[in-house]
Coordinates of N, CA, C and O in Angstrom, one line a residue:
M1 N -52.2 -18.2 -26.5 CA -51.4 -18.6 -25.3 C -51.9 -17.8 -24.1 O -52.3 -16.7 -24.2
N2 N -51.8 -18.5 -23.0 CA -52.2 -17.8 -21.8 C -51.1 -17.1 -21.1 O -49.9 -17.2 -21.5
V3 N -51.4 -16.3 -20.1 CA -50.4 -15.4 -19.5 C -49.3 -16.2 -18.8 O -48.1 -15.9 -18.8
N4 N -49.6 -17.4 -18.2 CA -48.6 -18.2 -17.5 C -47.5 -18.7 -18.5 O -46.3 -18.7 -18.2
E5 N -48.0 -19.2 -19.6 CA -47.1 -19.7 -20.7 C -46.2 -18.5 -21.2 O -45.0 -18.7 -21.4
I6 N -46.8 -17.3 -21.4 CA -46.0 -16.2 -21.8 C -44.9 -15.8 -20.8 O -43.8 -15.5 -21.1
E7 N -45.3 -15.9 -19.5 CA -44.3 -15.5 -18.4 C -43.2 -16.6 -18.4 O -42.0 -16.2 -18.2
K8 N -43.5 -17.8 -18.6 CA -42.4 -18.9 -18.6 C -41.5 -18.6 -19.8 O -40.3 -18.8 -19.8
L9 N -42.2 -18.3 -21.0 CA -41.4 -18.0 -22.2 C -40.5 -16.8 -22.0 O -39.4 -16.8 -22.5
L10 N -41.0 -15.8 -21.3 CA -40.2 -14.6 -21.1 C -39.0 -14.9 -20.2 O -37.9 -14.4 -20.4
T11 N -39.2 -15.8 -19.2 CA -38.1 -16.2 -18.3 C -37.0 -16.9 -19.2 O -35.8 -16.6 -19.1
R12 N -37.5 -17.8 -20.1 CA -36.5 -18.5 -20.9 C -35.8 -17.5 -21.9 O -34.7 -17.6 -22.2
Y13 N -36.6 -16.5 -22.4 CA -36.0 -15.5 -23.3 C -34.9 -14.7 -22.6 O -33.9 -14.5 -23.1
Y14 N -35.2 -14.3 -21.4 CA -34.2 -13.5 -20.6 C -33.0 -14.3 -20.2 O -31.9 -13.8 -20.0
D15 N -33.2 -15.6 -20.1 CA -32.1 -16.5 -19.8 C -31.3 -16.9 -21.0 O -30.3 -17.6 -21.0
G16 N -31.8 -16.5 -22.2 CA -31.1 -16.8 -23.5 C -31.4 -18.3 -23.9 O -30.5 -18.8 -24.6
L17 N -32.5 -18.9 -23.6 CA -32.8 -20.3 -23.9 C -33.8 -20.5 -25.0 O -34.2 -21.6 -25.3
T18 N -34.3 -19.4 -25.6 CA -35.4 -19.5 -26.6 C -34.9 -19.7 -28.0 O -33.7 -19.3 -28.2
N19 N -35.7 -20.3 -28.8 CA -35.3 -20.4 -30.2 C -36.1 -19.3 -31.0 O -36.8 -18.5 -30.5
E20 N -35.9 -19.2 -32.3 CA -36.5 -18.2 -33.1 C -38.0 -18.3 -33.1 O -38.7 -17.3 -33.1
A21 N -38.5 -19.5 -33.2 CA -40.0 -19.7 -33.2 C -40.6 -19.1 -31.9 O -41.6 -18.5 -31.9
E22 N -40.0 -19.4 -30.8 CA -40.5 -18.9 -29.5 C -40.4 -17.4 -29.4 O -41.3 -16.8 -28.9
E23 N -39.4 -16.8 -30.0 CA -39.2 -15.4 -30.0 C -40.3 -14.7 -30.8 O -40.9 -13.7 -30.5
R24 N -40.6 -15.3 -32.0 CA -41.7 -14.8 -32.9 C -43.0 -14.9 -32.1 O -43.8 -14.0 -32.3
E25 N -43.2 -16.0 -31.4 CA -44.4 -16.2 -30.6 C -44.6 -15.0 -29.6 O -45.7 -14.4 -29.4
L26 N -43.5 -14.7 -28.9 CA -43.5 -13.5 -28.0 C -43.8 -12.2 -28.7 O -44.6 -11.4 -28.2
K27 N -43.2 -12.0 -29.8 CA -43.4 -10.7 -30.6 C -44.9 -10.7 -31.0 O -45.5 -9.6 -30.9
R28 N -45.4 -11.8 -31.5 CA -46.8 -11.8 -31.9 C -47.7 -11.5 -30.7 O -48.7 -10.7 -30.9
Y29 N -47.5 -12.1 -29.6 CA -48.3 -11.9 -28.4 C -48.3 -10.5 -28.0 O -49.3 -9.9 -27.7
F30 N -47.1 -9.8 -28.0 CA -47.0 -8.5 -27.5 C -47.5 -7.5 -28.6 O -47.7 -6.3 -28.3
A31 N -47.6 -7.9 -29.8 CA -48.2 -7.0 -30.8 C -49.7 -6.9 -30.7 O -50.3 -6.0 -31.2
E32 N -50.3 -7.8 -29.9 CA -51.8 -7.8 -29.7 C -52.1 -6.6 -28.8 O -51.2 -6.1 -28.0
A33 N -53.3 -6.1 -28.8 CA -53.7 -4.9 -28.1 C -53.9 -5.2 -26.6 O -53.6 -4.4 -25.8
D34 N -54.6 -6.4 -26.2 CA -54.9 -6.6 -24.8 C -53.8 -7.4 -24.1 O -53.8 -8.6 -24.2
V35 N -52.9 -6.7 -23.5 CA -51.8 -7.3 -22.7 C -52.0 -6.9 -21.2 O -52.4 -5.8 -20.9
P36 N -51.9 -7.9 -20.3 CA -52.1 -7.6 -18.9 C -51.2 -6.4 -18.5 O -50.1 -6.2 -19.0
P37 N -51.6 -5.6 -17.5 CA -50.9 -4.5 -17.0 C -49.5 -4.8 -16.6 O -48.5 -4.0 -16.8
H38 N -49.3 -5.9 -15.9 CA -47.9 -6.2 -15.4 C -46.9 -6.6 -16.5 O -45.7 -6.7 -16.3
L39 N -47.4 -6.8 -17.7 CA -46.5 -7.1 -18.9 C -46.4 -5.9 -19.9 O -45.9 -6.1 -21.0
Q40 N -46.9 -4.8 -19.5 CA -46.8 -3.6 -20.4 C -45.3 -3.2 -20.7 O -45.0 -2.8 -21.8
A41 N -44.4 -3.3 -19.7 CA -43.0 -3.0 -20.0 C -42.4 -3.9 -21.0 O -41.7 -3.5 -21.9
E42 N -42.8 -5.2 -21.0 CA -42.3 -6.2 -22.0 C -42.8 -5.8 -23.3 O -42.2 -6.0 -24.4
K43 N -44.1 -5.4 -23.4 CA -44.7 -5.0 -24.7 C -44.0 -3.9 -25.3 O -43.7 -3.9 -26.5
Q44 N -43.6 -2.9 -24.5 CA -42.8 -1.7 -25.0 C -41.4 -2.2 -25.5 O -40.9 -1.8 -26.5
F45 N -40.8 -3.1 -24.7 CA -39.5 -3.6 -25.1 C -39.6 -4.3 -26.4 O -38.7 -4.1 -27.3
F46 N -40.6 -5.2 -26.6 CA -40.6 -6.0 -27.9 C -41.0 -5.1 -29.0 O -40.6 -5.3 -30.2
S47 N -41.9 -4.0 -28.8 CA -42.2 -3.1 -29.9 C -41.0 -2.3 -30.3 O -40.8 -2.1 -31.5
R48 N -40.2 -1.9 -29.4 CA -38.9 -1.1 -29.7 C -37.9 -2.0 -30.4 O -37.2 -1.6 -31.2
A49 N -37.8 -3.3 -29.9 CA -36.8 -4.2 -30.5 C -37.2 -4.5 -31.9 O -36.3 -4.6 -32.8
D50 N -38.5 -4.5 -32.2 CA -38.9 -4.7 -33.6 C -38.5 -3.5 -34.5 O -38.0 -3.7 -35.6
M51 N -38.6 -2.3 -33.9 CA -38.3 -1.1 -34.7 C -36.8 -1.0 -34.8 O -36.3 -0.6 -35.9
D52 N -36.0 -1.3 -33.8 CA -34.6 -1.2 -33.9 C -34.0 -2.2 -34.9 O -33.0 -1.8 -35.6
C53 N -34.5 -3.4 -35.0 CA -34.0 -4.4 -35.9 C -34.2 -3.9 -37.4 O -33.4 -4.2 -38.2
A54 N -35.2 -3.1 -37.6 CA -35.5 -2.7 -39.0 C -34.5 -1.6 -39.4 O -34.2 -1.4 -40.6
S55 N -33.9 -0.9 -38.5 CA -33.1 0.2 -38.8 C -31.6 -0.1 -38.7 O -30.7 0.8 -38.7
V56 N -31.2 -1.3 -38.6 CA -29.7 -1.7 -38.6 C -29.1 -1.6 -40.0 O -29.6 -2.2 -40.9
P57 N -28.1 -0.8 -40.2 CA -27.5 -0.6 -41.5 C -26.8 -1.9 -42.0 O -26.3 -2.7 -41.2
E58 N -26.6 -2.0 -43.3 CA -25.9 -3.1 -43.9 C -24.4 -3.0 -43.5 O -23.8 -2.0 -43.5
G59 N -23.8 -4.2 -43.3 CA -22.4 -4.2 -43.0 C -21.9 -3.8 -41.6 O -20.7 -3.7 -41.4
L60 N -22.9 -3.5 -40.8 CA -22.6 -3.0 -39.4 C -21.8 -4.1 -38.6 O -20.9 -3.8 -38.0
E61 N -22.3 -5.3 -38.8 CA -21.7 -6.4 -38.0 C -20.2 -6.6 -38.4 O -19.3 -6.7 -37.6
S62 N -19.9 -6.6 -39.7 CA -18.5 -6.7 -40.1 C -17.6 -5.6 -39.7 O -16.5 -5.8 -39.3
R63 N -18.2 -4.3 -39.7 CA -17.4 -3.2 -39.3 C -17.2 -3.3 -37.8 O -16.1 -2.9 -37.3
L64 N -18.2 -3.7 -37.0 CA -18.0 -3.8 -35.6 C -17.0 -4.9 -35.2 O -16.2 -4.7 -34.4
N65 N -17.0 -6.0 -36.0 CA -16.0 -7.1 -35.8 C -14.6 -6.6 -36.1 O -13.7 -6.9 -35.3
A66 N -14.5 -5.8 -37.1 CA -13.2 -5.3 -37.5 C -12.7 -4.3 -36.4 O -11.5 -4.4 -36.0
C67 N -13.6 -3.5 -35.9 CA -13.2 -2.5 -34.8 C -12.8 -3.3 -33.5 O -11.8 -3.0 -32.9
I68 N -13.6 -4.3 -33.2 CA -13.3 -5.1 -32.0 C -11.9 -5.8 -32.2 O -11.1 -5.8 -31.2
D69 N -11.7 -6.4 -33.4 CA -10.4 -7.0 -33.6 C -9.2 -6.0 -33.5 O -8.2 -6.3 -32.9
Q70 N -9.4 -4.8 -34.0 CA -8.4 -3.8 -34.0 C -8.2 -3.4 -32.5 O -7.0 -3.3 -32.1
W71 N -9.2 -3.2 -31.8 CA -9.1 -2.8 -30.3 C -8.4 -3.9 -29.6 O -7.5 -3.7 -28.7
D72 N -8.7 -5.2 -29.9 CA -8.1 -6.3 -29.2 C -6.6 -6.4 -29.5 O -5.8 -6.5 -28.6
T73 N -6.2 -6.2 -30.8 CA -4.8 -6.2 -31.1 C -4.1 -5.0 -30.4 O -3.0 -5.2 -29.9
Q74 N -4.7 -3.9 -30.4 CA -4.1 -2.7 -29.8 C -3.9 -2.9 -28.3 O -2.9 -2.6 -27.7
E75 N -4.9 -3.5 -27.7 CA -4.8 -3.8 -26.2 C -3.7 -4.8 -25.9 O -3.0 -4.7 -24.9
K76 N -3.6 -5.9 -26.8 CA -2.5 -6.8 -26.6 C -1.2 -6.2 -26.6 O -0.3 -6.5 -25.9
R77 N -1.0 -5.3 -27.6 CA 0.3 -4.6 -27.8 C 0.6 -3.7 -26.5 O 1.7 -3.7 -26.0
T78 N -0.4 -3.0 -26.1 CA -0.3 -2.2 -24.9 C 0.1 -3.0 -23.7 O 0.9 -2.6 -22.9
L79 N -0.6 -4.1 -23.5 CA -0.3 -5.0 -22.4 C 1.1 -5.5 -22.4 O 1.8 -5.6 -21.4
K80 N 1.6 -5.9 -23.6 CA 3.0 -6.4 -23.8 C 4.0 -5.3 -23.4 O 4.9 -5.5 -22.7
V81 N 3.7 -4.1 -23.8 CA 4.6 -3.0 -23.5 C 4.6 -2.7 -22.0 O 5.6 -2.5 -21.4
K82 N 3.4 -2.6 -21.5 CA 3.2 -2.4 -20.0 C 3.9 -3.5 -19.2 O 4.5 -3.3 -18.2
K83 N 3.8 -4.7 -19.7 CA 4.4 -5.9 -19.0 C 5.9 -5.8 -19.0 O 6.6 -6.0 -18.0
G84 N 6.4 -5.4 -20.2 CA 7.9 -5.2 -20.3 C 8.4 -4.1 -19.4 O 9.4 -4.2 -18.7
I85 N 7.6 -3.0 -19.3 CA 8.0 -1.9 -18.5 C 8.0 -2.3 -17.0 O 8.9 -2.0 -16.3
R86 N 6.9 -3.0 -16.7 CA 6.8 -3.4 -15.3 C 7.9 -4.4 -14.9 O 8.5 -4.3 -13.8
L87 N 8.3 -5.3 -15.8 CA 9.4 -6.2 -15.6 C 10.7 -5.5 -15.4 O 11.4 -5.7 -14.4
R88 N 11.0 -4.5 -16.2 CA 12.2 -3.7 -16.1 C 12.2 -2.9 -14.8 O 13.2 -2.8 -14.1
R89 N 11.1 -2.3 -14.4 CA 11.0 -1.6 -13.2 C 11.2 -2.5 -12.0 O 11.8 -2.2 -11.0
L90 N 10.6 -3.7 -12.1 CA 10.8 -4.7 -11.0 C 12.2 -5.1 -10.9 O 12.7 -5.3 -9.8
Q91 N 12.9 -5.3 -12.0 CA 14.3 -5.7 -12.0 C 15.1 -4.5 -11.3 O 16.0 -4.8 -10.5
W92 N 14.9 -3.3 -11.7 CA 15.6 -2.2 -11.1 C 15.3 -2.1 -9.6 O 16.3 -1.9 -8.8
A93 N 14.1 -2.2 -9.3 CA 13.8 -2.2 -7.8 C 14.4 -3.3 -7.1 O 15.0 -3.1 -6.0
G94 N 14.5 -4.5 -7.6 CA 15.1 -5.6 -7.0 C 16.6 -5.4 -6.9 O 17.2 -5.7 -5.8
S95 N 17.2 -4.8 -7.9 CA 18.7 -4.5 -7.9 C 19.0 -3.5 -6.8 O 20.0 -3.6 -6.0
I96 N 18.2 -2.5 -6.7 CA 18.4 -1.4 -5.8 C 18.2 -1.9 -4.3 O 19.0 -1.7 -3.5
A97 N 17.2 -2.7 -4.1 CA 16.9 -3.3 -2.8 C 18.1 -4.2 -2.4 O 18.5 -4.2 -1.3
A98 N 18.6 -5.1 -3.3 CA 19.7 -6.0 -3.0 C 21.0 -5.1 -2.7 O 21.7 -5.5 -1.7
S99 N 21.2 -4.1 -3.4 CA 22.4 -3.2 -3.2 C 22.3 -2.6 -1.8 O 23.3 -2.6 -1.0
L100 N 21.1 -2.1 -1.5 CA 20.9 -1.4 -0.2 C 21.1 -2.4 1.0 O 21.7 -2.1 2.0
L101 N 20.6 -3.6 0.8 CA 20.7 -4.7 1.8 C 22.2 -5.0 2.0 O 22.6 -5.2 3.1
L102 N 22.9 -5.2 0.9 CA 24.3 -5.5 1.0 C 25.1 -4.4 1.7 O 25.9 -4.6 2.6
L103 N 24.8 -3.1 1.3 CA 25.5 -2.0 2.0 C 25.1 -1.9 3.5 O 26.0 -1.7 4.3
F104 N 23.9 -2.1 3.8 CA 23.5 -2.1 5.2 C 24.2 -3.3 6.0 O 24.6 -3.0 7.1
S105 N 24.3 -4.4 5.4 CA 24.9 -5.6 6.1 C 26.4 -5.3 6.3 O 26.9 -5.5 7.4
I106 N 27.1 -4.8 5.3 CA 28.5 -4.5 5.4 C 28.7 -3.4 6.5 O 29.6 -3.5 7.3
G107 N 27.9 -2.3 6.4 CA 28.0 -1.3 7.4 C 27.7 -1.7 8.8 O 28.5 -1.3 9.7
T108 N 26.8 -2.6 9.0 CA 26.5 -3.1 10.3 C 27.6 -3.9 10.8 O 28.0 -3.9 12.0
Y109 N 28.2 -4.7 9.9 CA 29.4 -5.6 10.3 C 30.6 -4.7 10.7 O 31.2 -5.0 11.7
L110 N 30.9 -3.7 9.8 CA 32.1 -2.9 10.0 C 32.0 -2.0 11.2 O 33.0 -1.8 11.9
Y111 N 30.8 -1.4 11.5 CA 30.7 -0.4 12.5 C 30.1 -0.9 13.8 O 29.8 -0.1 14.7
A112 N 29.9 -2.2 13.9 CA 29.4 -2.7 15.1 C 30.5 -2.7 16.2 O 31.6 -3.1 15.9
P113 N 30.1 -2.3 17.4 CA 31.2 -2.3 18.4 C 31.6 -3.7 18.7 O 30.8 -4.6 19.0
Q114 N 32.9 -3.9 18.7 CA 33.4 -5.2 18.9 C 34.2 -5.2 20.3 O 35.4 -4.9 20.3
T115 N 33.6 -5.6 21.3 CA 34.2 -5.6 22.6 C 34.5 -7.1 22.9 O 33.6 -7.9 22.9
P116 N 35.7 -7.4 23.2 CA 36.0 -8.8 23.6 C 35.4 -9.1 24.9 O 35.3 -8.3 25.8
K117 N 34.9 -10.3 25.0 CA 34.2 -10.8 26.2 C 35.2 -11.7 26.9 O 35.8 -12.6 26.3
D118 N 35.3 -11.5 28.2 CA 36.1 -12.4 29.0 C 35.4 -13.7 29.3 O 34.2 -13.7 29.6
T119 N 36.1 -14.8 29.1 CA 35.5 -16.0 29.5 C 35.9 -16.5 30.9 O 35.3 -17.4 31.4
C120 N 36.8 -15.8 31.4 CA 37.3 -16.2 32.8 C 36.9 -15.0 33.7 O 37.0 -13.8 33.4
A121 N 36.6 -15.4 34.9 CA 36.2 -14.4 35.9 C 37.4 -13.8 36.6 O 37.3 -12.6 36.9
T122 N 38.5 -14.5 36.8 CA 39.6 -14.0 37.5 C 40.9 -14.2 36.6 O 40.9 -15.1 35.8
P123 N 41.9 -13.4 36.9 CA 43.2 -13.6 36.2 C 43.8 -15.0 36.4 O 44.4 -15.6 35.5
E124 N 43.6 -15.5 37.6 CA 44.2 -16.9 37.9 C 43.5 -17.9 37.1 O 44.1 -18.9 36.6
E125 N 42.2 -17.8 36.9 CA 41.4 -18.7 36.1 C 41.9 -18.6 34.6 O 42.1 -19.6 33.9
A126 N 42.1 -17.4 34.1 CA 42.6 -17.2 32.8 C 44.0 -17.8 32.6 O 44.3 -18.4 31.6
Y127 N 44.9 -17.6 33.6 CA 46.2 -18.2 33.6 C 46.1 -19.7 33.5 O 46.8 -20.4 32.7
A128 N 45.2 -20.3 34.2 CA 45.1 -21.8 34.2 C 44.6 -22.3 32.9 O 45.0 -23.3 32.3
Q129 N 43.6 -21.5 32.3 CA 43.1 -21.9 31.0 C 44.2 -21.8 29.9 O 44.3 -22.6 29.0
A130 N 45.0 -20.7 30.0 CA 46.1 -20.5 29.0 C 47.1 -21.6 29.1 O 47.6 -22.2 28.1
Q131 N 47.4 -22.0 30.4 CA 48.4 -23.1 30.6 C 47.9 -24.4 30.1 O 48.6 -25.1 29.4
K132 N 46.6 -24.6 30.3 CA 46.0 -25.9 29.8 C 46.0 -25.9 28.2 O 46.4 -26.9 27.6
A133 N 45.7 -24.8 27.6 CA 45.7 -24.7 26.1 C 47.1 -24.9 25.6 O 47.3 -25.6 24.6
L134 N 48.1 -24.3 26.2 CA 49.5 -24.4 25.8 C 50.0 -25.9 26.0 O 50.8 -26.4 25.2
T135 N 49.6 -26.5 27.1 CA 50.0 -27.9 27.3 C 49.4 -28.8 26.2 O 50.1 -29.6 25.7
T136 N 48.1 -28.6 25.9 CA 47.5 -29.4 24.9 C 48.2 -29.2 23.5 O 48.5 -30.1 22.8
F137 N 48.5 -27.9 23.2 CA 49.2 -27.6 22.0 C 50.6 -28.3 22.0 O 51.0 -28.8 21.0
S138 N 51.3 -28.2 23.1 CA 52.6 -28.8 23.2 C 52.6 -30.3 23.0 O 53.5 -30.8 22.2
V139 N 51.6 -31.0 23.6 CA 51.5 -32.4 23.4 C 51.3 -32.8 21.9 O 51.9 -33.7 21.4
A140 N 50.4 -32.0 21.3 CA 50.0 -32.3 19.9 C 51.3 -32.0 19.0 O 51.6 -32.8 18.1
L141 N 52.0 -31.0 19.3 CA 53.2 -30.6 18.6 C 54.3 -31.7 18.7 O 54.9 -32.1 17.7
N142 N 54.5 -32.1 20.0 CA 55.5 -33.2 20.2 C 55.1 -34.5 19.5 O 56.0 -35.2 18.9
K143 N 53.8 -34.8 19.5 CA 53.3 -36.0 18.8 C 53.6 -35.9 17.3 O 54.1 -36.8 16.6
G144 N 53.3 -34.7 16.8 CA 53.6 -34.4 15.3 C 55.1 -34.5 15.0 O 55.5 -35.1 14.0
I145 N 55.9 -34.0 15.9 CA 57.4 -34.1 15.7 C 57.9 -35.5 15.7 O 58.7 -35.9 14.9
A146 N 57.3 -36.3 16.6 CA 57.7 -37.7 16.7 C 57.3 -38.5 15.4 O 58.1 -39.3 14.9
E147 N 56.1 -38.2 14.9 CA 55.7 -38.8 13.7 C 56.6 -38.4 12.5 O 56.9 -39.2 11.7
M148 N 57.0 -37.1 12.5 CA 57.9 -36.7 11.4 C 59.2 -37.4 11.5 O 59.8 -37.7 10.5
E149 N 59.8 -37.6 12.7 CA 61.0 -38.3 12.9 C 60.9 -39.7 12.4 O 61.8 -40.2 11.8
T150 N 59.8 -40.3 12.7 CA 59.6 -41.7 12.2 C 59.5 -41.7 10.7 O 60.1 -42.6 10.1
A151 N 58.8 -40.8 10.1 CA 58.7 -40.7 8.7 C 60.1 -40.4 8.1 O 60.5 -41.0 7.0
Q152 N 60.9 -39.6 8.7 CA 62.2 -39.3 8.2 C 63.1 -40.5 8.3 O 63.9 -40.8 7.3
A153 N 63.0 -41.3 9.4 CA 63.9 -42.5 9.5 C 63.5 -43.5 8.4 O 64.3 -44.1 7.8
T154 N 62.2 -43.6 8.2 CA 61.7 -44.6 7.1 C 62.2 -44.1 5.8 O 62.6 -44.9 4.9
A155 N 62.1 -42.8 5.5 CA 62.6 -42.3 4.2 C 64.1 -42.5 4.0 O 64.6 -42.9 2.9
T156 N 64.8 -42.4 5.1 CA 66.3 -42.6 5.1 C 66.6 -44.1 4.7 O 67.5 -44.3 3.9
R157 N 65.9 -45.0 5.4 CA 66.1 -46.4 5.1 C 65.8 -46.8 3.7 O 66.5 -47.5 3.1
M158 N 64.7 -46.2 3.2 CA 64.3 -46.5 1.8 C 65.3 -45.9 0.9 O 65.7 -46.6 -0.1
Q159 N 65.9 -44.8 1.1 CA 66.9 -44.2 0.3 C 68.1 -45.1 0.3 O 68.8 -45.3 -0.7
E160 N 68.5 -45.6 1.5 CA 69.7 -46.5 1.6 C 69.4 -47.8 0.8 O 70.3 -48.3 0.1
N161 N 68.2 -48.3 0.8 CA 67.9 -49.5 0.1 C 68.0 -49.3 -1.4 O 68.5 -50.1 -2.2
I162 N 67.5 -48.2 -1.8 CA 67.5 -47.8 -3.3 C 68.9 -47.7 -3.7 O 69.3 -48.2 -4.8
N163 N 69.8 -47.0 -2.9 CA 71.2 -46.8 -3.3 C 71.9 -48.2 -3.4 O 72.7 -48.4 -4.3
E164 N 71.6 -49.0 -2.4 CA 72.2 -50.4 -2.4 C 71.8 -51.1 -3.6 O 72.7 -51.8 -4.3
Q165 N 70.6 -51.1 -4.0 CA 70.1 -51.8 -5.2 C 70.7 -51.2 -6.5 O 71.1 -52.0 -7.4
L166 N 70.8 -49.9 -6.5 CA 71.5 -49.3 -7.7 C 72.9 -49.7 -7.8 O 73.5 -49.9 -8.9
N167 N 73.6 -49.8 -6.7 CA 75.0 -50.2 -6.7 C 75.2 -51.6 -7.2 O 76.1 -52.0 -7.9
R168 N 74.3 -52.5 -6.7 CA 74.4 -53.9 -7.2 C 74.2 -54.0 -8.7 O 74.8 -54.7 -9.4
I169 N 73.2 -53.2 -9.2 CA 72.9 -53.2 -10.6 C 74.1 -52.7 -11.4 O 74.5 -53.2 -12.4
N170 N 74.7 -51.7 -10.9 CA 75.9 -51.1 -11.6 C 77.1 -52.1 -11.6 O 77.8 -52.1 -12.5
H171 N 77.3 -52.9 -10.5 CA 78.4 -53.8 -10.5 C 78.1 -55.0 -11.3 O 79.1 -55.7 -11.8
I172 N 76.9 -55.4 -11.5 CA 76.5 -56.6 -12.3 C 76.8 -56.3 -13.8 O 77.1 -57.2 -14.5
K173 N 76.6 -55.1 -14.2 CA 76.7 -54.8 -15.6 C 78.2 -55.0 -16.1 O 79.1 -54.7 -15.4
P174 N 78.4 -55.7 -17.3 CA 79.7 -55.9 -17.7 C 80.3 -54.7 -18.4 O 79.9 -53.7 -18.8

């Protein structure tokens, strides 16, 4: 293989796109003695990778997977506990904030200076406004009293009719 093909294959290797045959080709190439100077680092990498693969103990993968699973389970438990603690803290903080807001609102309402504001500029104008309001109230009250008198008269007539009908029924009975 020429150097250009090896460089393309290296690019694919570092991108994780090579298959086993292409990786063997790279290992075989870097095992040769004459490698261009700009590829010396890759030659050292592949020679070390070959040595490292030979010294991997049996069952390492299963032990690593077991450790990873254990760490994952432990992390999930820790996250659940932390999430519960955060939620409780957030609830407490929300409760305290709401209580303080309520107390502040009540305090502001109770202790705010309440000065009545005059709507009239002069006492004569105030007197005229009061007289107008009392006249309006009086008219409405008189109208209500008149309606009540009408209702009372109607109720009295109905009562008289009912009594008259009851008297007729009582006289008809043998």
